[in-house]
PDB file of C-alpha atoms and ligand atoms in Angstrom:
ATOM      1  CA  MET X   1      60.059 148.531-131.985  1.00  0.00           C
ATOM      2  CA  GLN X   2      57.526 146.252-131.044  1.00  0.00           C
ATOM      3  CA  ILE X   3      53.781 145.879-133.811  1.00  0.00           C
ATOM      4  CA  LEU X   4      49.993 146.665-131.772  1.00  0.00           C
ATOM      5  CA  ASP X   5      49.015 143.628-133.184  1.00  0.00           C
ATOM      6  CA  GLY X   6      44.898 145.520-133.594  1.00  0.00           C
ATOM      7  CA  LYS X   7      44.037 142.029-135.480  1.00  0.00           C
ATOM      8  CA  LYS X   8      45.732 139.819-133.476  1.00  0.00           C
ATOM      9  CA  ALA X   9      44.143 141.805-129.978  1.00  0.00           C
ATOM     10  CA  ALA X  10      40.792 142.052-131.097  1.00  0.00           C
ATOM     11  CA  GLN X  11      40.672 137.887-132.109  1.00  0.00           C
ATOM     12  CA  SER X  12      41.597 137.694-128.744  1.00  0.00           C
ATOM     13  CA  ILE X  13      38.411 139.758-127.879  1.00  0.00           C
ATOM     14  CA  ARG X  14      36.757 138.506-130.357  1.00  0.00           C
ATOM     15  CA  ASP X  15      37.701 134.924-128.483  1.00  0.00           C
ATOM     16  CA  GLU X  16      36.571 135.908-125.147  1.00  0.00           C
ATOM     17  CA  LEU X  17      32.515 137.147-126.300  1.00  0.00           C
ATOM     18  CA  LYS X  18      32.435 134.148-127.987  1.00  0.00           C
ATOM     19  CA  ILE X  19      32.404 131.988-124.872  1.00  0.00           C
ATOM     20  CA  GLU X  20      29.758 134.376-123.236  1.00  0.00           C
ATOM     21  CA  VAL X  21      28.132 134.411-126.051  1.00  0.00           C
ATOM     22  CA  ALA X  22      28.144 130.208-125.731  1.00  0.00           C
ATOM     23  CA  GLN X  23      27.584 130.595-122.372  1.00  0.00           C
ATOM     24  CA  LEU X  24      24.286 133.286-123.345  1.00  0.00           C
ATOM     25  CA  ASN X  25      22.832 129.714-125.222  1.00  0.00           C
ATOM     26  CA  ALA X  26      22.852 127.781-123.046  1.00  0.00           C
ATOM     27  CA  GLU X  27      21.297 129.605-119.871  1.00  0.00           C
ATOM     28  CA  GLY X  28      18.566 130.175-122.725  1.00  0.00           C
ATOM     29  CA  LYS X  29      19.312 134.087-122.287  1.00  0.00           C
ATOM     30  CA  LYS X  30      18.705 136.693-124.803  1.00  0.00           C
ATOM     31  CA  ILE X  31      21.293 137.086-127.635  1.00  0.00           C
ATOM     32  CA  PRO X  32      22.543 140.352-128.513  1.00  0.00           C
ATOM     33  CA  HIS X  33      21.812 141.596-131.170  1.00  0.00           C
ATOM     34  CA  LEU X  34      23.099 145.122-133.258  1.00  0.00           C
ATOM     35  CA  ALA X  35      21.001 146.756-135.816  1.00  0.00           C
ATOM     36  CA  ALA X  36      23.306 148.700-137.615  1.00  0.00           C
ATOM     37  CA  ILE X  37      21.779 151.784-140.743  1.00  0.00           C
ATOM     38  CA  LEU X  38      23.701 153.327-143.528  1.00  0.00           C
ATOM     39  CA  VAL X  39      22.953 156.501-145.252  1.00  0.00           C
ATOM     40  CA  GLY X  40      24.294 156.006-149.140  1.00  0.00           C
ATOM     41  CA  ASN X  41      26.173 154.739-151.475  1.00  0.00           C
ATOM     42  CA  ASN X  42      29.990 155.742-149.284  1.00  0.00           C
ATOM     43  CA  GLY X  43      31.857 152.776-150.203  1.00  0.00           C
ATOM     44  CA  ALA X  44      34.478 152.769-147.245  1.00  0.00           C
ATOM     45  CA  SER X  45      30.421 153.720-144.182  1.00  0.00           C
ATOM     46  CA  ALA X  46      30.097 150.369-146.918  1.00  0.00           C
ATOM     47  CA  THR X  47      32.742 148.100-145.965  1.00  0.00           C
ATOM     48  CA  TYR X  48      33.098 150.055-142.138  1.00  0.00           C
ATOM     49  CA  VAL X  49      29.178 148.330-141.456  1.00  0.00           C
ATOM     50  CA  ALA X  50      29.495 144.776-144.061  1.00  0.00           C
ATOM     51  CA  ALA X  51      32.599 144.232-140.964  1.00  0.00           C
ATOM     52  CA  LYS X  52      30.730 144.686-137.738  1.00  0.00           C
ATOM     53  CA  VAL X  53      27.156 142.940-139.501  1.00  0.00           C
ATOM     54  CA  LYS X  54      30.378 139.748-140.021  1.00  0.00           C
ATOM     55  CA  ALA X  55      32.101 140.803-136.374  1.00  0.00           C
ATOM     56  CA  CYS X  56      28.890 140.401-135.048  1.00  0.00           C
ATOM     57  CA  GLU X  57      27.692 136.779-137.029  1.00  0.00           C
ATOM     58  CA  GLU X  58      31.364 135.558-135.360  1.00  0.00           C
ATOM     59  CA  VAL X  59      30.826 136.119-132.353  1.00  0.00           C
ATOM     60  CA  GLY X  60      27.609 134.707-131.687  1.00  0.00           C
ATOM     61  CA  PHE X  61      25.311 138.073-132.363  1.00  0.00           C
ATOM     62  CA  LYS X  62      22.758 138.554-133.871  1.00  0.00           C
ATOM     63  CA  SER X  63      22.524 141.806-135.883  1.00  0.00           C
ATOM     64  CA  THR X  64      20.243 143.792-138.543  1.00  0.00           C
ATOM     65  CA  LEU X  65      22.046 145.600-141.496  1.00  0.00           C
ATOM     66  CA  ILE X  66      19.659 148.463-142.469  1.00  0.00           C
ATOM     67  CA  HIS X  67      19.519 150.617-145.973  1.00  0.00           C
ATOM     68  CA  PHE X  68      18.970 153.875-146.738  1.00  0.00           C
ATOM     69  CA  GLU X  69      18.902 155.165-149.887  1.00  0.00           C
ATOM     70  CA  GLU X  70      21.535 159.044-150.363  1.00  0.00           C
ATOM     71  CA  THR X  71      18.081 161.206-150.000  1.00  0.00           C
ATOM     72  CA  THR X  72      15.910 159.602-147.468  1.00  0.00           C
ATOM     73  CA  SER X  73      14.092 162.553-145.247  1.00  0.00           C
ATOM     74  CA  GLU X  74      15.612 162.727-142.195  1.00  0.00           C
ATOM     75  CA  THR X  75      12.122 162.686-141.064  1.00  0.00           C
ATOM     76  CA  LYS X  76      12.538 158.553-142.092  1.00  0.00           C
ATOM     77  CA  LEU X  77      15.825 157.656-140.700  1.00  0.00           C
ATOM     78  CA  LEU X  78      14.630 159.129-137.291  1.00  0.00           C
ATOM     79  CA  ASP X  79      11.101 157.797-136.849  1.00  0.00           C
ATOM     80  CA  LYS X  80      13.339 153.959-138.178  1.00  0.00           C
ATOM     81  CA  ILE X  81      15.911 154.956-134.830  1.00  0.00           C
ATOM     82  CA  ARG X  82      12.647 155.357-132.409  1.00  0.00           C
ATOM     83  CA  GLU X  83      11.303 151.593-133.562  1.00  0.00           C
ATOM     84  CA  LEU X  84      14.564 150.506-133.163  1.00  0.00           C
ATOM     85  CA  ASN X  85      14.669 152.266-129.216  1.00  0.00           C
ATOM     86  CA  THR X  86      11.744 150.509-128.412  1.00  0.00           C
ATOM     87  CA  ASP X  87      12.231 146.905-130.428  1.00  0.00           C
ATOM     88  CA  PRO X  88      13.304 144.658-127.097  1.00  0.00           C
ATOM     89  CA  ASP X  89      15.124 142.217-129.598  1.00  0.00           C
ATOM     90  CA  ILE X  90      17.455 145.168-130.367  1.00  0.00           C
ATOM     91  CA  ASP X  91      20.517 145.871-127.879  1.00  0.00           C
ATOM     92  CA  GLY X  92      22.245 148.170-130.206  1.00  0.00           C
ATOM     93  CA  VAL X  93      21.823 150.901-132.423  1.00  0.00           C
ATOM     94  CA  LEU X  94      25.148 152.581-134.609  1.00  0.00           C
ATOM     95  CA  VAL X  95      23.979 154.808-137.267  1.00  0.00           C
ATOM     96  CA  GLN X  96      27.364 155.039-139.874  1.00  0.00           C
ATOM     97  CA  LEU X  97      28.706 159.147-139.984  1.00  0.00           C
ATOM     98  CA  PRO X  98      29.689 160.576-141.984  1.00  0.00           C
ATOM     99  CA  LEU X  99      25.728 161.143-143.212  1.00  0.00           C
ATOM    100  CA  PRO X 100      24.525 162.928-145.723  1.00  0.00           C
ATOM    101  CA  LYS X 101      24.990 166.941-145.773  1.00  0.00           C
ATOM    102  CA  HIS X 102      20.470 167.373-145.233  1.00  0.00           C
ATOM    103  CA  ILE X 103      20.769 165.570-142.595  1.00  0.00           C
ATOM    104  CA  SER X 104      21.658 166.823-138.680  1.00  0.00           C
ATOM    105  CA  ASP X 105      24.477 164.749-136.973  1.00  0.00           C
ATOM    106  CA  GLU X 106      23.231 165.316-133.838  1.00  0.00           C
ATOM    107  CA  GLU X 107      19.586 164.987-134.494  1.00  0.00           C
ATOM    108  CA  VAL X 108      20.326 161.630-134.805  1.00  0.00           C
ATOM    109  CA  ILE X 109      22.629 160.344-132.221  1.00  0.00           C
ATOM    110  CA  ASN X 110      20.555 162.979-129.578  1.00  0.00           C
ATOM    111  CA  THR X 111      17.277 160.542-130.936  1.00  0.00           C
ATOM    112  CA  ILE X 112      19.765 156.707-130.335  1.00  0.00           C
ATOM    113  CA  ASP X 113      18.069 156.306-127.411  1.00  0.00           C
ATOM    114  CA  PRO X 114      21.608 156.099-124.361  1.00  0.00           C
ATOM    115  CA  GLU X 115      20.666 153.027-123.127  1.00  0.00           C
ATOM    116  CA  LYS X 116      21.245 151.540-126.675  1.00  0.00           C
ATOM    117  CA  ASP X 117      23.736 153.815-128.286  1.00  0.00           C
ATOM    118  CA  VAL X 118      26.881 151.215-128.217  1.00  0.00           C
ATOM    119  CA  ASP X 119      28.713 153.527-130.713  1.00  0.00           C
ATOM    120  CA  GLY X 120      28.222 156.546-127.161  1.00  0.00           C
ATOM    121  CA  PHE X 121      28.327 159.294-129.638  1.00  0.00           C
ATOM    122  CA  HIS X 122      24.927 160.397-126.432  1.00  0.00           C
ATOM    123  CA  PRO X 123      25.850 163.392-124.780  1.00  0.00           C
ATOM    124  CA  VAL X 124      24.391 161.762-121.713  1.00  0.00           C
ATOM    125  CA  ASN X 125      27.211 159.033-122.550  1.00  0.00           C
ATOM    126  CA  VAL X 126      29.364 161.207-123.028  1.00  0.00           C
ATOM    127  CA  GLY X 127      28.852 163.299-120.404  1.00  0.00           C
ATOM    128  CA  ASN X 128      28.901 159.641-117.999  1.00  0.00           C
ATOM    129  CA  MET X 129      32.227 158.665-119.670  1.00  0.00           C
ATOM    130  CA  VAL X 130      33.643 162.656-119.457  1.00  0.00           C
ATOM    131  CA  GLN X 131      33.055 161.658-115.921  1.00  0.00           C
ATOM    132  CA  GLY X 132      34.368 158.351-115.929  1.00  0.00           C
ATOM    133  CA  LEU X 133      31.109 156.223-114.609  1.00  0.00           C
ATOM    134  CA  PRO X 134      30.157 153.536-116.299  1.00  0.00           C
ATOM    135  CA  THR X 135      28.950 153.621-119.964  1.00  0.00           C
ATOM    136  CA  PHE X 136      29.135 153.159-123.438  1.00  0.00           C
ATOM    137  CA  VAL X 137      32.346 154.023-124.865  1.00  0.00           C
ATOM    138  CA  PRO X 138      32.821 155.183-128.341  1.00  0.00           C
ATOM    139  CA  ALA X 139      34.693 152.287-129.504  1.00  0.00           C
ATOM    140  CA  THR X 140      37.662 153.349-131.889  1.00  0.00           C
ATOM    141  CA  PRO X 141      39.205 155.640-128.313  1.00  0.00           C
ATOM    142  CA  HIS X 142      37.317 152.133-126.256  1.00  0.00           C
ATOM    143  CA  GLY X 143      39.002 149.743-128.702  1.00  0.00           C
ATOM    144  CA  ILE X 144      42.873 151.472-127.869  1.00  0.00           C
ATOM    145  CA  MET X 145      41.854 151.167-124.401  1.00  0.00           C
ATOM    146  CA  LEU X 146      42.064 147.530-124.993  1.00  0.00           C
ATOM    147  CA  LEU X 147      44.619 147.218-127.625  1.00  0.00           C
ATOM    148  CA  LEU X 148      47.872 149.545-125.144  1.00  0.00           C
ATOM    149  CA  GLU X 149      45.642 147.102-122.344  1.00  0.00           C
ATOM    150  CA  HIS X 150      46.362 143.957-123.998  1.00  0.00           C
ATOM    151  CA  PHE X 151      49.926 144.749-124.888  1.00  0.00           C
ATOM    152  CA  LYS X 152      50.575 145.826-120.784  1.00  0.00           C
ATOM    153  CA  ILE X 153      51.945 148.516-122.560  1.00  0.00           C
ATOM    154  CA  ASP X 154      52.553 150.800-118.744  1.00  0.00           C
ATOM    155  CA  THR X 155      50.954 154.737-119.518  1.00  0.00           C
ATOM    156  CA  LYS X 156      51.310 156.546-116.209  1.00  0.00           C
ATOM    157  CA  GLY X 157      52.617 159.765-115.838  1.00  0.00           C
ATOM    158  CA  LYS X 158      53.695 159.373-119.277  1.00  0.00           C
ATOM    159  CA  HIS X 159      53.540 162.450-122.346  1.00  0.00           C
ATOM    160  CA  ALA X 160      50.324 161.625-124.271  1.00  0.00           C
ATOM    161  CA  VAL X 161      49.756 163.525-127.988  1.00  0.00           C
ATOM    162  CA  VAL X 162      46.561 163.426-129.191  1.00  0.00           C
ATOM    163  CA  VAL X 163      46.384 165.155-133.242  1.00  0.00           C
ATOM    164  CA  GLY X 164      42.753 165.452-133.891  1.00  0.00           C
ATOM    165  CA  ARG X 165      39.909 166.986-132.134  1.00  0.00           C
ATOM    166  CA  SER X 166      36.900 164.857-133.149  1.00  0.00           C
ATOM    167  CA  ASN X 167      34.388 164.269-131.281  1.00  0.00           C
ATOM    168  CA  ILE X 168      34.984 160.497-132.731  1.00  0.00           C
ATOM    169  CA  VAL X 169      37.522 159.904-131.490  1.00  0.00           C
ATOM    170  CA  GLY X 170      40.146 162.662-130.621  1.00  0.00           C
ATOM    171  CA  ARG X 171      38.261 164.295-128.165  1.00  0.00           C
ATOM    172  CA  PRO X 172      37.721 160.931-126.251  1.00  0.00           C
ATOM    173  CA  MET X 173      40.410 160.144-126.174  1.00  0.00           C
ATOM    174  CA  SER X 174      42.486 162.728-124.347  1.00  0.00           C
ATOM    175  CA  ILE X 175      39.210 162.403-122.059  1.00  0.00           C
ATOM    176  CA  LEU X 176      40.552 158.353-121.072  1.00  0.00           C
ATOM    177  CA  LEU X 177      44.321 158.964-121.314  1.00  0.00           C
ATOM    178  CA  SER X 178      43.710 161.370-118.674  1.00  0.00           C
ATOM    179  CA  SER X 179      41.611 159.404-116.583  1.00  0.00           C
ATOM    180  CA  ASN X 180      42.455 157.926-113.068  1.00  0.00           C
ATOM    181  CA  THR X 181      42.597 154.788-114.953  1.00  0.00           C
ATOM    182  CA  ASN X 182      44.685 151.737-116.203  1.00  0.00           C
ATOM    183  CA  PRO X 183      45.607 152.643-118.830  1.00  0.00           C
ATOM    184  CA  GLY X 184      45.720 156.240-119.318  1.00  0.00           C
ATOM    185  CA  ASN X 185      46.757 158.930-116.518  1.00  0.00           C
ATOM    186  CA  CYS X 186      48.957 160.488-118.526  1.00  0.00           C
ATOM    187  CA  THR X 187      49.447 163.609-119.128  1.00  0.00           C
ATOM    188  CA  VAL X 188      47.967 164.655-122.424  1.00  0.00           C
ATOM    189  CA  THR X 189      48.128 167.309-125.308  1.00  0.00           C
ATOM    190  CA  ILE X 190      45.661 167.879-127.235  1.00  0.00           C
ATOM    191  CA  CYS X 191      46.674 168.990-130.876  1.00  0.00           C
ATOM    192  CA  HIS X 192      45.034 170.552-134.011  1.00  0.00           C
ATOM    193  CA  SER X 193      44.172 172.511-137.444  1.00  0.00           C
ATOM    194  CA  GLN X 194      45.600 175.349-135.929  1.00  0.00           C
ATOM    195  CA  THR X 195      48.601 174.364-133.678  1.00  0.00           C
ATOM    196  CA  LYS X 196      51.209 176.503-134.289  1.00  0.00           C
ATOM    197  CA  ASN X 197      54.387 173.985-133.676  1.00  0.00           C
ATOM    198  CA  ILE X 198      52.993 170.278-133.874  1.00  0.00           C
ATOM    199  CA  LYS X 199      55.756 169.264-134.268  1.00  0.00           C
ATOM    200  CA  GLU X 200      57.842 169.964-131.327  1.00  0.00           C
ATOM    201  CA  PHE X 201      54.456 169.041-129.129  1.00  0.00           C
ATOM    202  CA  CYS X 202      55.439 165.190-130.864  1.00  0.00           C
ATOM    203  CA  LEU X 203      58.487 165.597-130.251  1.00  0.00           C
ATOM    204  CA  GLN X 204      58.350 165.752-126.798  1.00  0.00           C
ATOM    205  CA  ALA X 205      55.568 162.749-126.653  1.00  0.00           C
ATOM    206  CA  ASP X 206      56.287 159.340-124.975  1.00  0.00           C
ATOM    207  CA  ILE X 207      52.285 157.894-126.900  1.00  0.00           C
ATOM    208  CA  ILE X 208      51.605 159.687-130.720  1.00  0.00           C
ATOM    209  CA  VAL X 209      47.902 159.191-130.885  1.00  0.00           C
ATOM    210  CA  ALA X 210      47.064 160.584-134.798  1.00  0.00           C
ATOM    211  CA  ALA X 211      43.698 160.807-135.764  1.00  0.00           C
ATOM    212  CA  LEU X 212      43.118 164.007-137.889  1.00  0.00           C
ATOM    213  CA  GLY X 213      42.433 161.866-140.565  1.00  0.00           C
ATOM    214  CA  LYS X 214      45.633 163.601-142.990  1.00  0.00           C
ATOM    215  CA  PRO X 215      48.033 160.641-145.022  1.00  0.00           C
ATOM    216  CA  GLU X 216      51.468 159.835-143.766  1.00  0.00           C
ATOM    217  CA  PHE X 217      51.572 163.385-141.575  1.00  0.00           C
ATOM    218  CA  ILE X 218      53.254 162.722-138.980  1.00  0.00           C
ATOM    219  CA  THR X 219      57.149 162.117-139.786  1.00  0.00           C
ATOM    220  CA  ALA X 220      60.338 160.803-138.441  1.00  0.00           C
ATOM    221  CA  ASP X 221      61.259 163.734-137.904  1.00  0.00           C
ATOM    222  CA  MET X 222      58.588 164.541-135.778  1.00  0.00           C
ATOM    223  CA  VAL X 223      58.647 161.610-133.552  1.00  0.00           C
ATOM    224  CA  LYS X 224      60.855 160.932-130.277  1.00  0.00           C
ATOM    225  CA  GLU X 225      62.661 158.110-129.727  1.00  0.00           C
ATOM    226  CA  GLY X 226      61.275 155.536-128.460  1.00  0.00           C
ATOM    227  CA  ALA X 227      57.638 156.851-128.087  1.00  0.00           C
ATOM    228  CA  ILE X 228      54.654 154.677-128.731  1.00  0.00           C
ATOM    229  CA  VAL X 229      52.263 155.349-131.621  1.00  0.00           C
ATOM    230  CA  ILE X 230      49.416 155.037-132.571  1.00  0.00           C
ATOM    231  CA  ASP X 231      47.759 155.845-135.983  1.00  0.00           C
ATOM    232  CA  VAL X 232      44.126 155.646-135.878  1.00  0.00           C
ATOM    233  CA  GLY X 233      43.982 157.225-139.771  1.00  0.00           C
ATOM    234  CA  ILE X 234      42.779 155.600-142.661  1.00  0.00           C
ATOM    235  CA  THR X 235      42.307 157.348-146.103  1.00  0.00           C
ATOM    236  CA  ARG X 236      42.397 156.046-148.991  1.00  0.00           C
ATOM    237  CA  MET X 237      45.048 156.038-151.754  1.00  0.00           C
ATOM    238  CA  GLU X 238      43.800 155.537-155.594  1.00  0.00           C
ATOM    239  CA  ASP X 239      46.723 152.191-156.343  1.00  0.00           C
ATOM    240  CA  ALA X 240      45.577 150.895-159.654  1.00  0.00           C
ATOM    241  CA  ALA X 241      48.123 147.853-158.720  1.00  0.00           C
ATOM    242  CA  LYS X 242      45.438 146.867-156.028  1.00  0.00           C
ATOM    243  CA  LYS X 243      42.881 144.193-157.623  1.00  0.00           C
ATOM    244  CA  SER X 244      40.059 147.288-155.528  1.00  0.00           C
ATOM    245  CA  GLY X 245      41.095 150.196-157.307  1.00  0.00           C
ATOM    246  CA  PHE X 246      43.150 151.759-153.819  1.00  0.00           C
ATOM    247  CA  LYS X 247      45.505 151.337-150.370  1.00  0.00           C
ATOM    248  CA  LEU X 248      44.984 152.389-147.267  1.00  0.00           C
ATOM    249  CA  LYS X 249      47.169 155.603-145.802  1.00  0.00           C
ATOM    250  CA  GLY X 250      47.132 156.185-142.250  1.00  0.00           C
ATOM    251  CA  ASP X 251      47.999 159.535-141.017  1.00  0.00           C
ATOM    252  CA  VAL X 252      51.755 158.243-139.671  1.00  0.00           C
ATOM    253  CA  HIS X 253      54.535 158.018-142.839  1.00  0.00           C
ATOM    254  CA  TYR X 254      55.310 153.655-141.435  1.00  0.00           C
ATOM    255  CA  GLU X 255      58.376 153.434-143.178  1.00  0.00           C
ATOM    256  CA  SER X 256      60.138 156.541-141.391  1.00  0.00           C
ATOM    257  CA  VAL X 257      58.605 156.508-138.012  1.00  0.00           C
ATOM    258  CA  ALA X 258      58.827 152.460-137.196  1.00  0.00           C
ATOM    259  CA  PRO X 259      62.571 152.256-136.174  1.00  0.00           C
ATOM    260  CA  LYS X 260      62.332 155.140-133.977  1.00  0.00           C
ATOM    261  CA  CYS X 261      59.245 153.605-131.818  1.00  0.00           C
ATOM    262  CA  SER X 262      59.426 151.317-129.188  1.00  0.00           C
ATOM    263  CA  TRP X 263      55.678 150.493-130.055  1.00  0.00           C
ATOM    264  CA  ILE X 264      53.470 151.073-133.295  1.00  0.00           C
ATOM    265  CA  THR X 265      50.719 149.905-135.073  1.00  0.00           C
ATOM    266  CA  PRO X 266      50.179 148.618-138.148  1.00  0.00           C
ATOM    267  CA  VAL X 267      47.362 150.269-141.064  1.00  0.00           C
ATOM    268  CA  PRO X 268      46.018 147.869-142.042  1.00  0.00           C
ATOM    269  CA  GLY X 269      45.520 145.777-139.007  1.00  0.00           C
ATOM    270  CA  GLY X 270      45.999 148.173-135.734  1.00  0.00           C
ATOM    271  CA  VAL X 271      43.195 150.268-134.944  1.00  0.00           C
ATOM    272  CA  GLY X 272      40.624 149.379-137.259  1.00  0.00           C
ATOM    273  CA  PRO X 273      40.052 145.337-135.870  1.00  0.00           C
ATOM    274  CA  MET X 274      39.914 147.848-132.007  1.00  0.00           C
ATOM    275  CA  THR X 275      36.716 149.128-133.514  1.00  0.00           C
ATOM    276  CA  ILE X 276      34.851 146.606-134.152  1.00  0.00           C
ATOM    277  CA  ALA X 277      35.806 145.007-131.017  1.00  0.00           C
ATOM    278  CA  ALA X 278      35.066 146.920-129.276  1.00  0.00           C
ATOM    279  CA  LEU X 279      32.084 148.247-130.519  1.00  0.00           C
ATOM    280  CA  MET X 280      31.056 144.704-129.382  1.00  0.00           C
ATOM    281  CA  LYS X 281      31.980 144.556-126.345  1.00  0.00           C
ATOM    282  CA  ASN X 282      29.636 147.188-125.971  1.00  0.00           C
ATOM    283  CA  THR X 283      26.848 145.573-127.778  1.00  0.00           C
ATOM    284  CA  TYR X 284      27.607 142.622-125.455  1.00  0.00           C
ATOM    285  CA  ARG X 285      26.661 144.961-122.672  1.00  0.00           C
ATOM    286  CA  SER X 286      24.393 146.323-123.473  1.00  0.00           C
ATOM    287  CA  CYS X 287      22.149 143.639-123.985  1.00  0.00           C
ATOM    288  CA  ILE X 288      23.473 141.912-120.302  1.00  0.00           C
ATOM    289  CA  THR X 289      22.616 144.950-118.852  1.00  0.00           C
ATOM    290  CA  LYS X 290      19.397 145.312-120.406  1.00  0.00           C
ATOM    291  CA  ASN X 291      18.591 141.800-119.933  1.00  0.00           C
TER     292      ASN X 291
HETATM  293  N1  GUN C 301      32.113 156.758-138.900  1.00  0.00           N
HETATM  294  C1  GUN C 301      33.877 156.721-138.649  1.00  0.00           C
HETATM  295  N2  GUN C 301      34.026 156.166-136.811  1.00  0.00           N
HETATM  296  C2  GUN C 301      32.190 155.832-136.654  1.00  0.00           C
HETATM  297  C3  GUN C 301      32.198 155.041-135.771  1.00  0.00           C
HETATM  298  O1  GUN C 301      32.757 154.924-134.746  1.00  0.00           O
HETATM  299  N3  GUN C 301      30.645 155.123-135.577  1.00  0.00           N
HETATM  300  C4  GUN C 301      29.994 155.421-136.523  1.00  0.00           C
HETATM  301  N4  GUN C 301      28.665 155.026-136.153  1.00  0.00           N
HETATM  302  N5  GUN C 301      29.909 156.455-137.602  1.00  0.00           N
HETATM  303  C5  GUN C 301      31.897 156.635-137.520  1.00  0.00           C
END
């Protein structure tokens, strides 16, 4: 069994971006600038946004963090997005999800200028991705593709089973893995909460992408020998022994599944760092295509 080390792969992407930024600086060109909006006080969301800002610092991008209170109106949030859309110094606008219930995700996503939508959630970018056109690909599935590429995993003709159908991970992941690309070219099955026999599908999988948000859902009896397992889950579980008060659990029961795998992602240190590296790549792309 080998580890798909997301920390290592993400570091090499960030190192490449550092060189690109140094080049932009040397040529007196504009430096990428990401604006990240956080609404409310969800601890996990605050941690993710802080990690995105930190990654910007590390690669030499500019970043602006905008923090709204939980009770902020949708109008106020949409006005801020419109302001960032027209600000020529801003290359990427992201609004961390989930949002409080009184704010519509759809309104928010549709208001972001597709040319600054570095999360790749706007319908224009989703449409481009489905058609295989150059676009912003959502950061988590994009990061997973970069991880497979980094470790030279051959995916052609393999059967990939994606467990979970969210717009953020499962659906775009199924599109990317089935595309005529490398990595890609898989036969893809999507399983979800209404799938009757998830275990039978998973047992047929050469590649499993677990993205359903249920800690340790994928167990050893669901995985065939030699499978490649990608764990997108990252649930905070109370743990008094930890300084933070919680530990992170993936959607895969790592201890039992890992010995059966040819490759597996750890949690943490697998998909998480790759999501952020992919976001950095999208932000860089936005900056250089506009300037
Ligand atoms: N919430 C969970 N994943 C993501 C992501 O990739 N982007 C944003 N904006 N919010 C998220």
